[in-house]
Amino acid sequence: DAMVIQNPRYQVTQFGKPVTLSCSQTLNHNVMYWYQQKSSQAPKLLFHYYDKDFNNEADTPDNFQSRRPNTSFCFLDIRSPGLGDAAMYLCATGRSTDTQYFGPGTRLTVL
Amino acid sequence: GEDVEQSLFLSVREGDSSVINCTYTDSSSTYLYWYKQEPGAGLQLLTYIFSNMDMKQDQRLTVLLNKKDKHLSLRIADTQTGDSAIYFCAESRSNAGNMLTFGGGTRLMVKP
């Protein structure tokens, strides 16, 4: 049974065309994270929600936004994707001071 | 700042043991984790160890922690071809909201 679900698994968008990636969880975890992972690199944290509180990493570009309408769902919005934004985007969830559980990821291609 | 390092690549024969090593710099690390990532997939939590432990064993997996040397290892006994993947070491600190700092990952290749 999937606990952290990401949709779609593969997303193709055009240069500059806004795109939204989705993450949902059945674990009732209060923290949700978004990571960007480029080929052969470690995941890089973009931002996280602690309950409803949004926490942006200092080096996350303004092009990346996030929404968390409720405990179960979190969205990653890329307002104007560039070629350099092509990557795997990973969602993770956790309790306040507990382990992070990752979803399967969405691979974004920018044409 | 914190830093986590791993060797890039490890190749073993099927049936042998694999040992993947990780070093970290932050002595205030609370938990240390091993995640497995297969091609095109997300990160699967394999195991973790609390910083006051020396060893943790879970079936074929053994984690050793040398806190003095800030060295963590993952031993996989009887390595199978299905163990071929990238293995990420990560550390977190309770005073940093459980933010993870990842190593660069070790690619394990298992030859039949």
PDB file of N, CA and C in Angstrom, chain A residues 22-102:
ATOM      1  N   SER A  22       2.303  16.892  -7.843  1.00  0.00           N
ATOM      2  CA  SER A  22       1.430  16.599  -6.706  1.00  0.00           C
ATOM      3  C   SER A  22       2.033  15.528  -5.802  1.00  0.00           C
ATOM      4  N   CYS A  23       1.785  15.678  -4.509  1.00  0.00           N
ATOM      5  CA  CYS A  23       2.198  14.681  -3.530  1.00  0.00           C
ATOM      6  C   CYS A  23       1.072  14.506  -2.530  1.00  0.00           C
ATOM      7  N   SER A  24       0.762  13.262  -2.192  1.00  0.00           N
ATOM      8  CA  SER A  24      -0.214  13.005  -1.146  1.00  0.00           C
ATOM      9  C   SER A  24       0.313  11.903  -0.237  1.00  0.00           C
ATOM     10  N   GLN A  25      -0.190  11.874   0.981  1.00  0.00           N
ATOM     11  CA  GLN A  25       0.302  10.892   1.952  1.00  0.00           C
ATOM     12  C   GLN A  25      -0.854  10.363   2.794  1.00  0.00           C
ATOM     13  N   THR A  26      -0.711   9.099   3.183  1.00  0.00           N
ATOM     14  CA  THR A  26      -1.724   8.461   4.031  1.00  0.00           C
ATOM     15  C   THR A  26      -1.190   8.231   5.443  1.00  0.00           C
ATOM     16  N   LEU A  27      -0.055   8.854   5.757  1.00  0.00           N
ATOM     17  CA  LEU A  27       0.611   8.591   7.026  1.00  0.00           C
ATOM     18  C   LEU A  27       0.217   9.586   8.118  1.00  0.00           C
ATOM     19  N   ASN A  28      -0.501  10.626   7.736  1.00  0.00           N
ATOM     20  CA  ASN A  28      -0.897  11.681   8.667  1.00  0.00           C
ATOM     21  C   ASN A  28       0.323  12.361   9.309  1.00  0.00           C
ATOM     22  N   HIS A  29       1.397  12.471   8.546  1.00  0.00           N
ATOM     23  CA  HIS A  29       2.601  13.137   9.032  1.00  0.00           C
ATOM     24  C   HIS A  29       2.430  14.652   8.936  1.00  0.00           C
ATOM     25  N   ASN A  30       2.990  15.353   9.912  1.00  0.00           N
ATOM     26  CA  ASN A  30       2.791  16.797   9.939  1.00  0.00           C
ATOM     27  C   ASN A  30       3.819  17.561   9.106  1.00  0.00           C
ATOM     28  N   VAL A  31       4.894  16.898   8.696  1.00  0.00           N
ATOM     29  CA  VAL A  31       5.915  17.578   7.910  1.00  0.00           C
ATOM     30  C   VAL A  31       5.940  16.976   6.505  1.00  0.00           C
ATOM     31  N   MET A  32       5.989  17.863   5.505  1.00  0.00           N
ATOM     32  CA  MET A  32       6.135  17.414   4.114  1.00  0.00           C
ATOM     33  C   MET A  32       7.260  18.204   3.462  1.00  0.00           C
ATOM     34  N   TYR A  33       8.070  17.495   2.671  1.00  0.00           N
ATOM     35  CA  TYR A  33       9.287  18.058   2.082  1.00  0.00           C
ATOM     36  C   TYR A  33       9.240  17.897   0.572  1.00  0.00           C
ATOM     37  N   TRP A  34       9.858  18.838  -0.131  1.00  0.00           N
ATOM     38  CA  TRP A  34      10.107  18.706  -1.568  1.00  0.00           C
ATOM     39  C   TRP A  34      11.604  18.801  -1.816  1.00  0.00           C
ATOM     40  N   TYR A  35      12.105  17.811  -2.576  1.00  0.00           N
ATOM     41  CA  TYR A  35      13.507  17.765  -2.953  1.00  0.00           C
ATOM     42  C   TYR A  35      13.614  17.781  -4.474  1.00  0.00           C
ATOM     43  N   GLN A  36      14.710  18.325  -4.952  1.00  0.00           N
ATOM     44  CA  GLN A  36      15.081  18.216  -6.359  1.00  0.00           C
ATOM     45  C   GLN A  36      16.317  17.325  -6.438  1.00  0.00           C
ATOM     46  N   GLN A  37      16.288  16.353  -7.352  1.00  0.00           N
ATOM     47  CA  GLN A  37      17.448  15.486  -7.524  1.00  0.00           C
ATOM     48  C   GLN A  37      17.844  15.440  -8.985  1.00  0.00           C
ATOM     49  N   LYS A  38      19.039  15.891  -9.280  1.00  0.00           N
ATOM     50  CA  LYS A  38      19.558  15.804 -10.640  1.00  0.00           C
ATOM     51  C   LYS A  38      20.395  14.543 -10.755  1.00  0.00           C
ATOM     52  N   SER A  39      20.649  14.177 -11.972  1.00  0.00           N
ATOM     53  CA  SER A  39      21.256  12.883 -12.265  1.00  0.00           C
ATOM     54  C   SER A  39      22.549  12.681 -11.480  1.00  0.00           C
ATOM     55  N   SER A  40      22.635  11.507 -10.827  1.00  0.00           N
ATOM     56  CA  SER A  40      23.838  11.094 -10.100  1.00  0.00           C
ATOM     57  C   SER A  40      24.201  12.031  -8.954  1.00  0.00           C
ATOM     58  N   GLN A  41      23.231  12.774  -8.439  1.00  0.00           N
ATOM     59  CA  GLN A  41      23.491  13.661  -7.312  1.00  0.00           C
ATOM     60  C   GLN A  41      22.576  13.321  -6.142  1.00  0.00           C
ATOM     61  N   ALA A  42      22.929  13.810  -4.983  1.00  0.00           N
ATOM     62  CA  ALA A  42      22.072  13.654  -3.812  1.00  0.00           C
ATOM     63  C   ALA A  42      20.855  14.558  -3.935  1.00  0.00           C
ATOM     64  N   PRO A  43      19.759  14.209  -3.298  1.00  0.00           N
ATOM     65  CA  PRO A  43      18.592  15.095  -3.292  1.00  0.00           C
ATOM     66  C   PRO A  43      18.929  16.419  -2.611  1.00  0.00           C
ATOM     67  N   LYS A  44      18.344  17.490  -3.156  1.00  0.00           N
ATOM     68  CA  LYS A  44      18.567  18.832  -2.616  1.00  0.00           C
ATOM     69  C   LYS A  44      17.231  19.362  -2.104  1.00  0.00           C
ATOM     70  N   LEU A  45      17.178  19.727  -0.845  1.00  0.00           N
ATOM     71  CA  LEU A  45      15.930  20.211  -0.260  1.00  0.00           C
ATOM     72  C   LEU A  45      15.570  21.573  -0.836  1.00  0.00           C
ATOM     73  N   LEU A  46      14.325  21.683  -1.317  1.00  0.00           N
ATOM     74  CA  LEU A  46      13.818  22.965  -1.830  1.00  0.00           C
ATOM     75  C   LEU A  46      13.101  23.734  -0.734  1.00  0.00           C
ATOM     76  N   PHE A  47      12.154  23.053  -0.079  1.00  0.00           N
ATOM     77  CA  PHE A  47      11.396  23.653   1.023  1.00  0.00           C
ATOM     78  C   PHE A  47      10.659  22.553   1.756  1.00  0.00           C
ATOM     79  N   HIS A  48      10.071  22.927   2.907  1.00  0.00           N
ATOM     80  CA  HIS A  48       9.238  21.987   3.625  1.00  0.00           C
ATOM     81  C   HIS A  48       8.138  22.724   4.367  1.00  0.00           C
ATOM     82  N   TYR A  49       7.086  21.999   4.633  1.00  0.00           N
ATOM     83  CA  TYR A  49       5.991  22.487   5.467  1.00  0.00           C
ATOM     84  C   TYR A  49       6.048  21.764   6.804  1.00  0.00           C
ATOM     85  N   TYR A  50       6.065  22.549   7.858  1.00  0.00           N
ATOM     86  CA  TYR A  50       5.899  22.001   9.206  1.00  0.00           C
ATOM     87  C   TYR A  50       4.483  22.393   9.600  1.00  0.00           C
ATOM     88  N   ASP A  51       3.583  21.429   9.578  1.00  0.00           N
ATOM     89  CA  ASP A  51       2.150  21.734   9.660  1.00  0.00           C
ATOM     90  C   ASP A  51       1.813  22.711   8.525  1.00  0.00           C
ATOM     91  N   LYS A  52       1.316  23.888   8.852  1.00  0.00           N
ATOM     92  CA  LYS A  52       0.979  24.857   7.808  1.00  0.00           C
ATOM     93  C   LYS A  52       2.101  25.864   7.571  1.00  0.00           C
ATOM     94  N   ASP A  53       3.133  25.769   8.358  1.00  0.00           N
ATOM     95  CA  ASP A  53       4.230  26.739   8.242  1.00  0.00           C
ATOM     96  C   ASP A  53       5.174  26.361   7.110  1.00  0.00           C
ATOM     97  N   PHE A  54       5.350  27.295   6.193  1.00  0.00           N
ATOM     98  CA  PHE A  54       6.200  27.079   5.027  1.00  0.00           C
ATOM     99  C   PHE A  54       7.626  27.515   5.348  1.00  0.00           C
ATOM    100  N   ASN A  55       8.593  26.662   4.993  1.00  0.00           N
ATOM    101  CA  ASN A  55      10.003  26.957   5.244  1.00  0.00           C
ATOM    102  C   ASN A  55      10.782  26.783   3.950  1.00  0.00           C
ATOM    103  N   ASN A  56      11.269  27.886   3.439  1.00  0.00           N
ATOM    104  CA  ASN A  56      11.978  27.887   2.159  1.00  0.00           C
ATOM    105  C   ASN A  56      13.481  27.795   2.420  1.00  0.00           C
ATOM    106  N   GLU A  57      14.187  26.977   1.641  1.00  0.00           N
ATOM    107  CA  GLU A  57      15.643  26.973   1.728  1.00  0.00           C
ATOM    108  C   GLU A  57      16.176  28.245   1.068  1.00  0.00           C
ATOM    109  N   ALA A  58      17.279  28.750   1.599  1.00  0.00           N
ATOM    110  CA  ALA A  58      17.787  30.057   1.171  1.00  0.00           C
ATOM    111  C   ALA A  58      18.117  30.095  -0.319  1.00  0.00           C
ATOM    112  N   ASP A  59      18.554  28.976  -0.867  1.00  0.00           N
ATOM    113  CA  ASP A  59      18.991  28.987  -2.263  1.00  0.00           C
ATOM    114  C   ASP A  59      17.942  28.431  -3.219  1.00  0.00           C
ATOM    115  N   THR A  60      16.720  28.268  -2.776  1.00  0.00           N
ATOM    116  CA  THR A  60      15.655  27.812  -3.670  1.00  0.00           C
ATOM    117  C   THR A  60      15.200  28.975  -4.547  1.00  0.00           C
ATOM    118  N   PRO A  61      15.237  28.801  -5.873  1.00  0.00           N
ATOM    119  CA  PRO A  61      14.845  29.912  -6.758  1.00  0.00           C
ATOM    120  C   PRO A  61      13.379  30.296  -6.559  1.00  0.00           C
ATOM    121  N   ASP A  62      13.072  31.578  -6.826  1.00  0.00           N
ATOM    122  CA  ASP A  62      11.700  32.096  -6.704  1.00  0.00           C
ATOM    123  C   ASP A  62      10.740  31.408  -7.665  1.00  0.00           C
ATOM    124  N   ASN A  63      11.290  30.818  -8.696  1.00  0.00           N
ATOM    125  CA  ASN A  63      10.511  30.090  -9.696  1.00  0.00           C
ATOM    126  C   ASN A  63       9.756  28.908  -9.093  1.00  0.00           C
ATOM    127  N   PHE A  64      10.194  28.453  -7.928  1.00  0.00           N
ATOM    128  CA  PHE A  64       9.590  27.297  -7.275  1.00  0.00           C
ATOM    129  C   PHE A  64       8.706  27.779  -6.127  1.00  0.00           C
ATOM    130  N   GLN A  65       7.460  27.300  -6.149  1.00  0.00           N
ATOM    131  CA  GLN A  65       6.506  27.645  -5.102  1.00  0.00           C
ATOM    132  C   GLN A  65       5.865  26.350  -4.614  1.00  0.00           C
ATOM    133  N   SER A  66       5.207  26.438  -3.467  1.00  0.00           N
ATOM    134  CA  SER A  66       4.548  25.251  -2.946  1.00  0.00           C
ATOM    135  C   SER A  66       3.254  25.639  -2.248  1.00  0.00           C
ATOM    136  N   ARG A  67       2.348  24.687  -2.219  1.00  0.00           N
ATOM    137  CA  ARG A  67       1.056  24.864  -1.532  1.00  0.00           C
ATOM    138  C   ARG A  67       0.757  23.606  -0.748  1.00  0.00           C
ATOM    139  N   ARG A  68       0.162  23.786   0.417  1.00  0.00           N
ATOM    140  CA  ARG A  68      -0.281  22.637   1.196  1.00  0.00           C
ATOM    141  C   ARG A  68      -1.691  22.926   1.692  1.00  0.00           C
ATOM    142  N   PRO A  69      -2.685  22.543   0.930  1.00  0.00           N
ATOM    143  CA  PRO A  69      -4.072  22.870   1.285  1.00  0.00           C
ATOM    144  C   PRO A  69      -4.584  22.125   2.510  1.00  0.00           C
ATOM    145  N   ASN A  70      -4.019  20.955   2.786  1.00  0.00           N
ATOM    146  CA  ASN A  70      -4.422  20.179   3.964  1.00  0.00           C
ATOM    147  C   ASN A  70      -3.271  19.253   4.346  1.00  0.00           C
ATOM    148  N   THR A  71      -3.462  18.464   5.407  1.00  0.00           N
ATOM    149  CA  THR A  71      -2.379  17.614   5.906  1.00  0.00           C
ATOM    150  C   THR A  71      -1.899  16.623   4.861  1.00  0.00           C
ATOM    151  N   SER A  72      -2.828  16.134   4.036  1.00  0.00           N
ATOM    152  CA  SER A  72      -2.507  15.016   3.146  1.00  0.00           C
ATOM    153  C   SER A  72      -1.842  15.426   1.840  1.00  0.00           C
ATOM    154  N   PHE A  73      -2.063  16.640   1.395  1.00  0.00           N
ATOM    155  CA  PHE A  73      -1.613  17.027   0.058  1.00  0.00           C
ATOM    156  C   PHE A  73      -0.595  18.167   0.096  1.00  0.00           C
ATOM    157  N   CYS A  74       0.344  18.097  -0.838  1.00  0.00           N
ATOM    158  CA  CYS A  74       1.301  19.181  -1.002  1.00  0.00           C
ATOM    159  C   CYS A  74       1.634  19.271  -2.490  1.00  0.00           C
ATOM    160  N   PHE A  75       1.720  20.498  -3.009  1.00  0.00           N
ATOM    161  CA  PHE A  75       1.976  20.706  -4.424  1.00  0.00           C
ATOM    162  C   PHE A  75       3.254  21.497  -4.624  1.00  0.00           C
ATOM    163  N   LEU A  76       3.944  21.178  -5.697  1.00  0.00           N
ATOM    164  CA  LEU A  76       5.114  21.942  -6.126  1.00  0.00           C
ATOM    165  C   LEU A  76       4.757  22.609  -7.436  1.00  0.00           C
ATOM    166  N   ASP A  77       4.816  23.934  -7.456  1.00  0.00           N
ATOM    167  CA  ASP A  77       4.531  24.699  -8.657  1.00  0.00           C
ATOM    168  C   ASP A  77       5.833  25.275  -9.198  1.00  0.00           C
ATOM    169  N   ILE A  78       6.079  25.040 -10.482  1.00  0.00           N
ATOM    170  CA  ILE A  78       7.227  25.658 -11.148  1.00  0.00           C
ATOM    171  C   ILE A  78       6.646  26.651 -12.135  1.00  0.00           C
ATOM    172  N   ARG A  79       6.864  27.928 -11.880  1.00  0.00           N
ATOM    173  CA  ARG A  79       6.127  28.972 -12.610  1.00  0.00           C
ATOM    174  C   ARG A  79       6.589  29.101 -14.058  1.00  0.00           C
ATOM    175  N   SER A  80       7.877  29.021 -14.279  1.00  0.00           N
ATOM    176  CA  SER A  80       8.413  29.159 -15.629  1.00  0.00           C
ATOM    177  C   SER A  80       9.604  28.220 -15.760  1.00  0.00           C
ATOM    178  N   PRO A  81       9.317  26.955 -16.060  1.00  0.00           N
ATOM    179  CA  PRO A  81      10.409  25.965 -16.077  1.00  0.00           C
ATOM    180  C   PRO A  81      11.467  26.283 -17.115  1.00  0.00           C
ATOM    181  N   GLY A  82      12.710  26.171 -16.699  1.00  0.00           N
ATOM    182  CA  GLY A  82      13.826  26.276 -17.629  1.00  0.00           C
ATOM    183  C   GLY A  82      14.433  24.911 -17.844  1.00  0.00           C
ATOM    184  N   LEU A  83      15.345  24.835 -18.819  1.00  0.00           N
ATOM    185  CA  LEU A  83      15.973  23.545 -19.128  1.00  0.00           C
ATOM    186  C   LEU A  83      16.708  23.000 -17.911  1.00  0.00           C
ATOM    187  N   GLY A  84      17.236  23.892 -17.089  1.00  0.00           N
ATOM    188  CA  GLY A  84      17.961  23.472 -15.896  1.00  0.00           C
ATOM    189  C   GLY A  84      17.081  22.925 -14.794  1.00  0.00           C
ATOM    190  N   ASP A  85      15.770  23.017 -14.952  1.00  0.00           N
ATOM    191  CA  ASP A  85      14.849  22.496 -13.941  1.00  0.00           C
ATOM    192  C   ASP A  85      14.457  21.049 -14.203  1.00  0.00           C
ATOM    193  N   ALA A  86      14.924  20.498 -15.307  1.00  0.00           N
ATOM    194  CA  ALA A  86      14.680  19.086 -15.575  1.00  0.00           C
ATOM    195  C   ALA A  86      15.397  18.252 -14.525  1.00  0.00           C
ATOM    196  N   ALA A  87      14.642  17.416 -13.837  1.00  0.00           N
ATOM    197  CA  ALA A  87      15.191  16.661 -12.704  1.00  0.00           C
ATOM    198  C   ALA A  87      14.133  15.692 -12.207  1.00  0.00           C
ATOM    199  N   MET A  88      14.512  14.917 -11.216  1.00  0.00           N
ATOM    200  CA  MET A  88      13.553  14.116 -10.451  1.00  0.00           C
ATOM    201  C   MET A  88      13.143  14.957  -9.254  1.00  0.00           C
ATOM    202  N   TYR A  89      11.846  15.045  -9.004  1.00  0.00           N
ATOM    203  CA  TYR A  89      11.345  15.780  -7.843  1.00  0.00           C
ATOM    204  C   TYR A  89      10.759  14.779  -6.854  1.00  0.00           C
ATOM    205  N   LEU A  90      11.309  14.810  -5.656  1.00  0.00           N
ATOM    206  CA  LEU A  90      10.945  13.846  -4.631  1.00  0.00           C
ATOM    207  C   LEU A  90      10.190  14.531  -3.503  1.00  0.00           C
ATOM    208  N   CYS A  91       9.103  13.930  -3.114  1.00  0.00           N
ATOM    209  CA  CYS A  91       8.339  14.378  -1.956  1.00  0.00           C
ATOM    210  C   CYS A  91       8.657  13.416  -0.806  1.00  0.00           C
ATOM    211  N   ALA A  92       8.726  13.942   0.396  1.00  0.00           N
ATOM    212  CA  ALA A  92       8.933  13.107   1.571  1.00  0.00           C
ATOM    213  C   ALA A  92       8.049  13.614   2.694  1.00  0.00           C
ATOM    214  N   THR A  93       7.737  12.737   3.621  1.00  0.00           N
ATOM    215  CA  THR A  93       6.948  13.127   4.783  1.00  0.00           C
ATOM    216  C   THR A  93       7.610  12.610   6.051  1.00  0.00           C
ATOM    217  N   GLY A  94       7.257  13.223   7.168  1.00  0.00           N
ATOM    218  CA  GLY A  94       7.795  12.769   8.443  1.00  0.00           C
ATOM    219  C   GLY A  94       7.029  13.381   9.597  1.00  0.00           C
ATOM    220  N   ARG A  95       7.169  12.787  10.763  1.00  0.00           N
ATOM    221  CA  ARG A  95       6.695  13.441  11.979  1.00  0.00           C
ATOM    222  C   ARG A  95       7.783  14.385  12.432  1.00  0.00           C
ATOM    223  N   SER A  96       7.495  15.220  13.354  1.00  0.00           N
ATOM    224  CA  SER A  96       8.353  16.359  13.694  1.00  0.00           C
ATOM    225  C   SER A  96       9.828  16.010  13.810  1.00  0.00           C
ATOM    226  N   THR A  97      10.131  14.989  14.579  1.00  0.00           N
ATOM    227  CA  THR A  97      11.551  14.679  14.765  1.00  0.00           C
ATOM    228  C   THR A  97      11.835  13.244  14.367  1.00  0.00           C
ATOM    229  N   ASP A  98      11.140  12.779  13.363  1.00  0.00           N
ATOM    230  CA  ASP A  98      11.220  11.374  12.996  1.00  0.00           C
ATOM    231  C   ASP A  98      11.766  11.209  11.586  1.00  0.00           C
ATOM    232  N   THR A  99      11.860   9.980  11.183  1.00  0.00           N
ATOM    233  CA  THR A  99      12.409   9.596   9.891  1.00  0.00           C
ATOM    234  C   THR A  99      11.580  10.161   8.742  1.00  0.00           C
ATOM    235  N   GLN A 100      12.239  10.443   7.630  1.00  0.00           N
ATOM    236  CA  GLN A 100      11.552  10.891   6.424  1.00  0.00           C
ATOM    237  C   GLN A 100      11.277   9.706   5.505  1.00  0.00           C
ATOM    238  N   TYR A 101      10.052   9.682   4.980  1.00  0.00           N
ATOM    239  CA  TYR A 101       9.641   8.628   4.054  1.00  0.00           C
ATOM    240  C   TYR A 101       9.384   9.266   2.696  1.00  0.00           C
ATOM    241  N   PHE A 102      10.001   8.690   1.684  1.00  0.00           N
ATOM    242  CA  PHE A 102       9.972   9.293   0.351  1.00  0.00           C
ATOM    243  C   PHE A 102       8.943   8.645  -0.553  1.00  0.00           C
TER     244      PHE A 102
END
